[in-house]
Amino acid sequence: DIVMTQSPDSLAVSLGERATINCKSSQSLLYSSNNKNYLGWYQQKPGQPPKLLIYWASTRESGVPDRFSGSGSGTDFTLTISSLQAEDVAVYYCQQYFNDPYSFGQGTKLGIK
Amino acid sequence: QLQLQESGPGLVKPSETLSLTCTVSGGSISSSNYYWGWIRQPPGKGLEWIGNIYYRGNTYYNPSLKSRVTISVDTSKNQFSLKLSPVTAADTAVYYCARTEVVSVAAPYDSWGQGTLVTVSS
């Protein structure tokens, strides 16, 4: 099974500053036949379901603000929020969909400093 | 606009069967473009994939739960269902139903229900 490990577990950033969350997989998520990384990022606010932000490691879901970006390939990935807004306070999860069983990182709790 | 809604008992006794249904509206569960899945989240913890189903009945389960899980689909009602048996306190969680696109390997979940809390307790 693929293990997903996020860092840090929690993070506090000032409004308007950059926030960076890392995700590492125990094996490569790069599918050689299409050169895509099978990695997604979700945002979960209290009492709400997860919301898909990024898929294929770097493609923004429709309607997601462009301050959210994803990068990385293989086993190391990053979610960046370029300028933190108050509404971005949430827990963020990465998920691999390369191999069944699909697995999630443990989550990173993002708050305001 | 696609909506998914979970329903079922909020309290289940240990050793019994957890049964939930997800009703899909605003779209057809019989679309060849999507799988339908269940994911759970214990209180204050992370997300665990339970399994997926295709409208034709093809199922894919997490091996850690496979011996206890059954996912089924009822295309006439635009619903799919989850059964987990027998349950223990460790199965207490918010259960989400969600949709994922059919692609060459797999895809993330792009639409989710609001979730329903199931507590396992006597």
PDB file of C-alpha atoms in Angstrom:
ATOM      1  CA  ASP A   1       0.000   0.000   0.000  1.00  0.00           C
ATOM      2  CA  ILE A   2       1.137   3.568  -0.685  1.00  0.00           C
ATOM      3  CA  VAL A   3       1.713   5.663   2.438  1.00  0.00           C
ATOM      4  CA  MET A   4       1.198   9.413   2.199  1.00  0.00           C
ATOM      5  CA  THR A   5       3.026  11.644   4.692  1.00  0.00           C
ATOM      6  CA  GLN A   6       2.335  15.354   5.000  1.00  0.00           C
ATOM      7  CA  SER A   7       4.452  18.021   6.662  1.00  0.00           C
ATOM      8  CA  PRO A   8       4.035  19.945   8.782  1.00  0.00           C
ATOM      9  CA  ASP A   9       1.102  18.646  10.838  1.00  0.00           C
ATOM     10  CA  SER A  10       0.091  22.234  11.573  1.00  0.00           C
ATOM     11  CA  LEU A  11       1.056  25.609  10.259  1.00  0.00           C
ATOM     12  CA  ALA A  12       0.290  29.227  11.153  1.00  0.00           C
ATOM     13  CA  VAL A  13       0.842  31.938   8.574  1.00  0.00           C
ATOM     14  CA  SER A  14       0.121  35.668   8.594  1.00  0.00           C
ATOM     15  CA  LEU A  15      -2.625  36.993   6.359  1.00  0.00           C
ATOM     16  CA  GLY A  16      -1.245  37.824   2.927  1.00  0.00           C
ATOM     17  CA  GLU A  17       1.793  35.614   3.392  1.00  0.00           C
ATOM     18  CA  ARG A  18       2.672  32.381   1.607  1.00  0.00           C
ATOM     19  CA  ALA A  19       1.710  28.992   3.003  1.00  0.00           C
ATOM     20  CA  THR A  20       3.433  25.800   1.876  1.00  0.00           C
ATOM     21  CA  ILE A  21       2.335  22.247   2.638  1.00  0.00           C
ATOM     22  CA  ASN A  22       4.345  19.199   1.636  1.00  0.00           C
ATOM     23  CA  CYS A  23       3.260  15.684   0.791  1.00  0.00           C
ATOM     24  CA  LYS A  24       5.514  12.685   0.271  1.00  0.00           C
ATOM     25  CA  SER A  25       4.429   9.305  -1.088  1.00  0.00           C
ATOM     26  CA  SER A  26       6.113   5.982  -0.335  1.00  0.00           C
ATOM     27  CA  GLN A  27       6.307   5.226  -4.073  1.00  0.00           C
ATOM     28  CA  SER A  28       6.186   7.215  -7.272  1.00  0.00           C
ATOM     29  CA  LEU A  29       2.784   8.512  -8.356  1.00  0.00           C
ATOM     30  CA  LEU A  30       3.978   9.248 -11.895  1.00  0.00           C
ATOM     31  CA  TYR A  31       2.228   7.067 -14.493  1.00  0.00           C
ATOM     32  CA  SER A  32       4.726   6.642 -17.303  1.00  0.00           C
ATOM     33  CA  SER A  33       2.192   6.061 -20.097  1.00  0.00           C
ATOM     34  CA  ASN A  34       0.647   9.531 -19.774  1.00  0.00           C
ATOM     35  CA  ASN A  35       3.269  11.391 -17.702  1.00  0.00           C
ATOM     36  CA  LYS A  36       0.673  12.333 -15.089  1.00  0.00           C
ATOM     37  CA  ASN A  37       1.084  12.359 -11.321  1.00  0.00           C
ATOM     38  CA  TYR A  38      -1.912  10.742  -9.641  1.00  0.00           C
ATOM     39  CA  LEU A  39      -2.035  13.178  -6.726  1.00  0.00           C
ATOM     40  CA  GLY A  40      -4.819  15.434  -5.504  1.00  0.00           C
ATOM     41  CA  TRP A  41      -5.198  18.092  -2.819  1.00  0.00           C
ATOM     42  CA  TYR A  42      -8.322  18.735  -0.774  1.00  0.00           C
ATOM     43  CA  GLN A  43      -9.414  21.482   1.615  1.00  0.00           C
ATOM     44  CA  GLN A  44     -11.684  20.611   4.543  1.00  0.00           C
ATOM     45  CA  LYS A  45     -13.322  23.231   6.721  1.00  0.00           C
ATOM     46  CA  PRO A  46     -14.963  22.308  10.058  1.00  0.00           C
ATOM     47  CA  GLY A  47     -18.239  20.457   9.629  1.00  0.00           C
ATOM     48  CA  GLN A  48     -17.837  20.258   5.850  1.00  0.00           C
ATOM     49  CA  PRO A  49     -16.784  17.524   3.423  1.00  0.00           C
ATOM     50  CA  PRO A  50     -13.420  17.750   1.699  1.00  0.00           C
ATOM     51  CA  LYS A  51     -13.323  19.958  -1.379  1.00  0.00           C
ATOM     52  CA  LEU A  52     -11.090  19.084  -4.318  1.00  0.00           C
ATOM     53  CA  LEU A  53      -8.614  21.888  -5.032  1.00  0.00           C
ATOM     54  CA  ILE A  54      -5.917  20.368  -7.235  1.00  0.00           C
ATOM     55  CA  TYR A  55      -5.676  17.173  -9.321  1.00  0.00           C
ATOM     56  CA  TRP A  56      -2.917  15.633 -11.446  1.00  0.00           C
ATOM     57  CA  ALA A  57      -0.650  17.336  -8.868  1.00  0.00           C
ATOM     58  CA  SER A  58      -0.897  20.756 -10.483  1.00  0.00           C
ATOM     59  CA  THR A  59      -4.263  21.242 -12.233  1.00  0.00           C
ATOM     60  CA  ARG A  60      -6.597  23.593 -10.404  1.00  0.00           C
ATOM     61  CA  GLU A  61     -10.228  22.483 -10.102  1.00  0.00           C
ATOM     62  CA  SER A  62     -12.768  24.808 -11.708  1.00  0.00           C
ATOM     63  CA  GLY A  63     -13.640  27.731  -9.423  1.00  0.00           C
ATOM     64  CA  VAL A  64     -10.598  27.378  -7.174  1.00  0.00           C
ATOM     65  CA  PRO A  65      -8.809  30.717  -6.675  1.00  0.00           C
ATOM     66  CA  ASP A  66      -5.490  31.027  -8.461  1.00  0.00           C
ATOM     67  CA  ARG A  67      -3.666  31.697  -5.203  1.00  0.00           C
ATOM     68  CA  PHE A  68      -3.770  27.888  -4.784  1.00  0.00           C
ATOM     69  CA  SER A  69      -1.149  25.997  -6.768  1.00  0.00           C
ATOM     70  CA  GLY A  70       0.272  22.498  -6.761  1.00  0.00           C
ATOM     71  CA  SER A  71       3.684  21.296  -7.816  1.00  0.00           C
ATOM     72  CA  GLY A  72       5.976  18.301  -7.642  1.00  0.00           C
ATOM     73  CA  SER A  73       6.422  14.955  -9.334  1.00  0.00           C
ATOM     74  CA  GLY A  74       7.201  11.363  -8.480  1.00  0.00           C
ATOM     75  CA  THR A  75       7.139  11.154  -4.698  1.00  0.00           C
ATOM     76  CA  ASP A  76       7.365  14.778  -3.525  1.00  0.00           C
ATOM     77  CA  PHE A  77       4.570  17.304  -3.869  1.00  0.00           C
ATOM     78  CA  THR A  78       3.707  20.774  -2.588  1.00  0.00           C
ATOM     79  CA  LEU A  79       0.538  22.793  -2.164  1.00  0.00           C
ATOM     80  CA  THR A  80       1.176  26.531  -2.072  1.00  0.00           C
ATOM     81  CA  ILE A  81      -1.206  29.294  -1.108  1.00  0.00           C
ATOM     82  CA  SER A  82       0.452  32.434  -2.429  1.00  0.00           C
ATOM     83  CA  SER A  83      -1.329  34.975  -0.247  1.00  0.00           C
ATOM     84  CA  LEU A  84      -3.240  33.560   2.703  1.00  0.00           C
ATOM     85  CA  GLN A  85      -6.815  34.736   3.149  1.00  0.00           C
ATOM     86  CA  ALA A  86      -8.929  34.284   6.279  1.00  0.00           C
ATOM     87  CA  GLU A  87     -11.220  31.860   4.440  1.00  0.00           C
ATOM     88  CA  ASP A  88      -8.284  29.531   3.758  1.00  0.00           C
ATOM     89  CA  VAL A  89      -8.189  28.379   7.387  1.00  0.00           C
ATOM     90  CA  ALA A  90      -8.815  24.640   7.065  1.00  0.00           C
ATOM     91  CA  VAL A  91      -7.225  21.211   7.117  1.00  0.00           C
ATOM     92  CA  TYR A  92      -5.549  20.226   3.865  1.00  0.00           C
ATOM     93  CA  TYR A  93      -5.138  16.633   2.662  1.00  0.00           C
ATOM     94  CA  CYS A  94      -3.208  15.091  -0.182  1.00  0.00           C
ATOM     95  CA  GLN A  95      -4.504  11.893  -1.781  1.00  0.00           C
ATOM     96  CA  GLN A  96      -2.925   9.387  -4.124  1.00  0.00           C
ATOM     97  CA  TYR A  97      -5.152   7.707  -6.695  1.00  0.00           C
ATOM     98  CA  PHE A  98      -2.321   5.839  -8.425  1.00  0.00           C
ATOM     99  CA  ASN A  99      -2.970   2.533  -6.694  1.00  0.00           C
ATOM    100  CA  ASP A 100      -5.857   0.880  -4.927  1.00  0.00           C
ATOM    101  CA  PRO A 101      -6.245   1.230  -1.936  1.00  0.00           C
ATOM    102  CA  TYR A 102      -6.362   4.973  -2.485  1.00  0.00           C
ATOM    103  CA  SER A 103      -4.832   6.748   0.494  1.00  0.00           C
ATOM    104  CA  PHE A 104      -4.735  10.154   2.072  1.00  0.00           C
ATOM    105  CA  GLY A 105      -2.126  12.043   4.027  1.00  0.00           C
ATOM    106  CA  GLN A 106      -2.784  12.624   7.711  1.00  0.00           C
ATOM    107  CA  GLY A 107      -3.738  16.261   7.088  1.00  0.00           C
ATOM    108  CA  THR A 108      -2.159  19.656   7.734  1.00  0.00           C
ATOM    109  CA  LYS A 109      -4.040  22.157   9.849  1.00  0.00           C
ATOM    110  CA  LEU A 110      -3.572  25.687   8.542  1.00  0.00           C
ATOM    111  CA  GLY A 111      -4.293  28.684  10.757  1.00  0.00           C
ATOM    112  CA  ILE A 112      -3.645  32.396  11.024  1.00  0.00           C
ATOM    113  CA  LYS A 113      -0.607  33.721  12.888  1.00  0.00           C
TER     114      LYS A 113
ATOM    115  CA  GLN B   1     -25.908  20.619 -10.138  1.00  0.00           C
ATOM    116  CA  LEU B   2     -24.908  17.240  -8.781  1.00  0.00           C
ATOM    117  CA  GLN B   3     -25.830  16.523  -5.181  1.00  0.00           C
ATOM    118  CA  LEU B   4     -25.102  13.482  -3.040  1.00  0.00           C
ATOM    119  CA  GLN B   5     -26.901  12.815   0.230  1.00  0.00           C
ATOM    120  CA  GLU B   6     -26.099  10.113   2.762  1.00  0.00           C
ATOM    121  CA  SER B   7     -28.830   8.583   4.892  1.00  0.00           C
ATOM    122  CA  GLY B   8     -29.076   5.869   7.503  1.00  0.00           C
ATOM    123  CA  PRO B   9     -29.020   5.181  11.240  1.00  0.00           C
ATOM    124  CA  GLY B  10     -26.747   7.352  13.329  1.00  0.00           C
ATOM    125  CA  LEU B  11     -26.305   4.710  16.014  1.00  0.00           C
ATOM    126  CA  VAL B  12     -25.373   1.074  15.509  1.00  0.00           C
ATOM    127  CA  LYS B  13     -24.678  -1.549  18.178  1.00  0.00           C
ATOM    128  CA  PRO B  14     -21.363  -3.404  18.249  1.00  0.00           C
ATOM    129  CA  SER B  15     -21.357  -6.644  16.198  1.00  0.00           C
ATOM    130  CA  GLU B  16     -24.323  -5.436  14.128  1.00  0.00           C
ATOM    131  CA  THR B  17     -24.506  -4.083  10.565  1.00  0.00           C
ATOM    132  CA  LEU B  18     -23.954  -0.490   9.515  1.00  0.00           C
ATOM    133  CA  SER B  19     -26.142   0.363   6.513  1.00  0.00           C
ATOM    134  CA  LEU B  20     -26.017   3.640   4.630  1.00  0.00           C
ATOM    135  CA  THR B  21     -27.492   4.864   1.362  1.00  0.00           C
ATOM    136  CA  CYS B  22     -26.297   7.658  -0.890  1.00  0.00           C
ATOM    137  CA  THR B  23     -28.935   9.313  -3.071  1.00  0.00           C
ATOM    138  CA  VAL B  24     -27.649  11.068  -6.160  1.00  0.00           C
ATOM    139  CA  SER B  25     -29.587  13.979  -7.639  1.00  0.00           C
ATOM    140  CA  GLY B  26     -28.826  16.322 -10.507  1.00  0.00           C
ATOM    141  CA  GLY B  27     -27.107  13.554 -12.442  1.00  0.00           C
ATOM    142  CA  SER B  28     -27.441   9.901 -13.349  1.00  0.00           C
ATOM    143  CA  ILE B  29     -25.699   7.181 -11.393  1.00  0.00           C
ATOM    144  CA  SER B  30     -25.824   5.146 -14.621  1.00  0.00           C
ATOM    145  CA  SER B  31     -23.357   7.435 -16.349  1.00  0.00           C
ATOM    146  CA  SER B  32     -20.463   5.485 -17.851  1.00  0.00           C
ATOM    147  CA  ASN B  33     -18.153   8.353 -16.866  1.00  0.00           C
ATOM    148  CA  TYR B  34     -18.111   7.882 -13.086  1.00  0.00           C
ATOM    149  CA  TYR B  35     -17.462   5.581 -10.163  1.00  0.00           C
ATOM    150  CA  TRP B  36     -19.246   6.153  -6.880  1.00  0.00           C
ATOM    151  CA  GLY B  37     -17.419   5.754  -3.605  1.00  0.00           C
ATOM    152  CA  TRP B  38     -17.474   5.720   0.165  1.00  0.00           C
ATOM    153  CA  ILE B  39     -14.876   7.394   2.368  1.00  0.00           C
ATOM    154  CA  ARG B  40     -14.934   7.672   6.155  1.00  0.00           C
ATOM    155  CA  GLN B  41     -13.385   9.942   8.770  1.00  0.00           C
ATOM    156  CA  PRO B  42     -13.213   9.043  12.478  1.00  0.00           C
ATOM    157  CA  PRO B  43     -13.872  12.065  14.726  1.00  0.00           C
ATOM    158  CA  GLY B  44     -10.851  14.367  14.720  1.00  0.00           C
ATOM    159  CA  LYS B  45      -8.881  12.076  12.399  1.00  0.00           C
ATOM    160  CA  GLY B  46      -8.006  11.659   8.745  1.00  0.00           C
ATOM    161  CA  LEU B  47      -9.746  10.165   5.720  1.00  0.00           C
ATOM    162  CA  GLU B  48      -9.953   6.466   4.864  1.00  0.00           C
ATOM    163  CA  TRP B  49     -11.062   5.107   1.497  1.00  0.00           C
ATOM    164  CA  ILE B  50     -13.646   2.325   1.841  1.00  0.00           C
ATOM    165  CA  GLY B  51     -14.446   1.432  -1.762  1.00  0.00           C
ATOM    166  CA  ASN B  52     -15.975   2.289  -5.141  1.00  0.00           C
ATOM    167  CA  ILE B  53     -18.719   0.930  -7.340  1.00  0.00           C
ATOM    168  CA  TYR B  54     -19.541   1.307 -11.033  1.00  0.00           C
ATOM    169  CA  TYR B  55     -23.167   1.472 -12.180  1.00  0.00           C
ATOM    170  CA  ARG B  56     -22.845  -2.039 -13.640  1.00  0.00           C
ATOM    171  CA  GLY B  57     -22.005  -3.348 -10.176  1.00  0.00           C
ATOM    172  CA  ASN B  58     -18.211  -3.644 -10.426  1.00  0.00           C
ATOM    173  CA  THR B  59     -16.783  -3.083  -6.950  1.00  0.00           C
ATOM    174  CA  TYR B  60     -13.372  -2.155  -5.569  1.00  0.00           C
ATOM    175  CA  TYR B  61     -12.729  -2.393  -1.831  1.00  0.00           C
ATOM    176  CA  ASN B  62     -10.014  -1.385   0.592  1.00  0.00           C
ATOM    177  CA  PRO B  63      -8.342  -4.699   1.527  1.00  0.00           C
ATOM    178  CA  SER B  64      -8.314  -3.623   5.177  1.00  0.00           C
ATOM    179  CA  LEU B  65     -12.130  -3.634   5.172  1.00  0.00           C
ATOM    180  CA  LYS B  66     -12.903  -6.050   2.342  1.00  0.00           C
ATOM    181  CA  SER B  67     -14.034  -8.943   4.511  1.00  0.00           C
ATOM    182  CA  ARG B  68     -16.687  -6.753   6.161  1.00  0.00           C
ATOM    183  CA  VAL B  69     -17.821  -4.415   3.366  1.00  0.00           C
ATOM    184  CA  THR B  70     -20.444  -4.634   0.654  1.00  0.00           C
ATOM    185  CA  ILE B  71     -21.206  -1.775  -1.725  1.00  0.00           C
ATOM    186  CA  SER B  72     -24.204  -2.095  -4.035  1.00  0.00           C
ATOM    187  CA  VAL B  73     -26.021   0.085  -6.555  1.00  0.00           C
ATOM    188  CA  ASP B  74     -29.697   0.591  -7.404  1.00  0.00           C
ATOM    189  CA  THR B  75     -29.848   2.426 -10.708  1.00  0.00           C
ATOM    190  CA  SER B  76     -33.669   2.587 -10.640  1.00  0.00           C
ATOM    191  CA  LYS B  77     -33.494   4.733  -7.518  1.00  0.00           C
ATOM    192  CA  ASN B  78     -30.264   6.551  -8.446  1.00  0.00           C
ATOM    193  CA  GLN B  79     -28.728   5.293  -5.209  1.00  0.00           C
ATOM    194  CA  PHE B  80     -25.791   3.280  -3.998  1.00  0.00           C
ATOM    195  CA  SER B  81     -25.342   1.716  -0.597  1.00  0.00           C
ATOM    196  CA  LEU B  82     -22.767   0.653   1.967  1.00  0.00           C
ATOM    197  CA  LYS B  83     -22.986  -2.251   4.397  1.00  0.00           C
ATOM    198  CA  LEU B  84     -20.308  -2.889   6.999  1.00  0.00           C
ATOM    199  CA  SER B  85     -20.557  -5.909   9.280  1.00  0.00           C
ATOM    200  CA  PRO B  86     -19.798  -6.667  12.002  1.00  0.00           C
ATOM    201  CA  VAL B  87     -18.968  -3.244  13.431  1.00  0.00           C
ATOM    202  CA  THR B  88     -16.919  -2.220  16.451  1.00  0.00           C
ATOM    203  CA  ALA B  89     -16.305   1.117  18.151  1.00  0.00           C
ATOM    204  CA  ALA B  90     -13.404   1.655  15.725  1.00  0.00           C
ATOM    205  CA  ASP B  91     -15.970   2.043  12.924  1.00  0.00           C
ATOM    206  CA  THR B  92     -17.376   5.202  14.519  1.00  0.00           C
ATOM    207  CA  ALA B  93     -16.866   7.876  11.896  1.00  0.00           C
ATOM    208  CA  VAL B  94     -18.407  10.382   9.534  1.00  0.00           C
ATOM    209  CA  TYR B  95     -19.204   8.453   6.365  1.00  0.00           C
ATOM    210  CA  TYR B  96     -19.077  10.317   3.060  1.00  0.00           C
ATOM    211  CA  CYS B  97     -20.297   9.261  -0.347  1.00  0.00           C
ATOM    212  CA  ALA B  98     -18.538  10.800  -3.330  1.00  0.00           C
ATOM    213  CA  ARG B  99     -18.052  10.667  -7.085  1.00  0.00           C
ATOM    214  CA  THR B 100     -14.893   9.990  -9.074  1.00  0.00           C
ATOM    215  CA  GLU B 101     -14.347  10.080 -12.802  1.00  0.00           C
ATOM    216  CA  VAL B 102     -13.603   6.969 -14.822  1.00  0.00           C
ATOM    217  CA  VAL B 103     -10.172   7.375 -16.383  1.00  0.00           C
ATOM    218  CA  SER B 104      -7.369   5.037 -17.373  1.00  0.00           C
ATOM    219  CA  VAL B 105      -6.268   4.379 -13.805  1.00  0.00           C
ATOM    220  CA  ALA B 106      -8.253   6.439 -11.322  1.00  0.00           C
ATOM    221  CA  ALA B 107      -9.205   9.988 -10.426  1.00  0.00           C
ATOM    222  CA  PRO B 108      -9.822  12.106  -7.333  1.00  0.00           C
ATOM    223  CA  TYR B 109     -13.260  12.638  -5.795  1.00  0.00           C
ATOM    224  CA  ASP B 110     -14.751  15.787  -7.278  1.00  0.00           C
ATOM    225  CA  SER B 111     -18.170  15.793  -5.609  1.00  0.00           C
ATOM    226  CA  TRP B 112     -18.967  14.807  -2.023  1.00  0.00           C
ATOM    227  CA  GLY B 113     -22.022  14.406   0.160  1.00  0.00           C
ATOM    228  CA  GLN B 114     -22.216  16.342   3.427  1.00  0.00           C
ATOM    229  CA  GLY B 115     -21.425  13.214   5.416  1.00  0.00           C
ATOM    230  CA  THR B 116     -23.281  11.380   8.146  1.00  0.00           C
ATOM    231  CA  LEU B 117     -21.957  10.500  11.585  1.00  0.00           C
ATOM    232  CA  VAL B 118     -22.366   6.871  12.584  1.00  0.00           C
ATOM    233  CA  THR B 119     -21.619   5.990  16.182  1.00  0.00           C
ATOM    234  CA  VAL B 120     -21.061   2.390  17.207  1.00  0.00           C
ATOM    235  CA  SER B 121     -22.136   1.945  20.799  1.00  0.00           C
ATOM    236  CA  SER B 122     -24.344  -0.269  22.906  1.00  0.00           C
TER     237      SER B 122
END
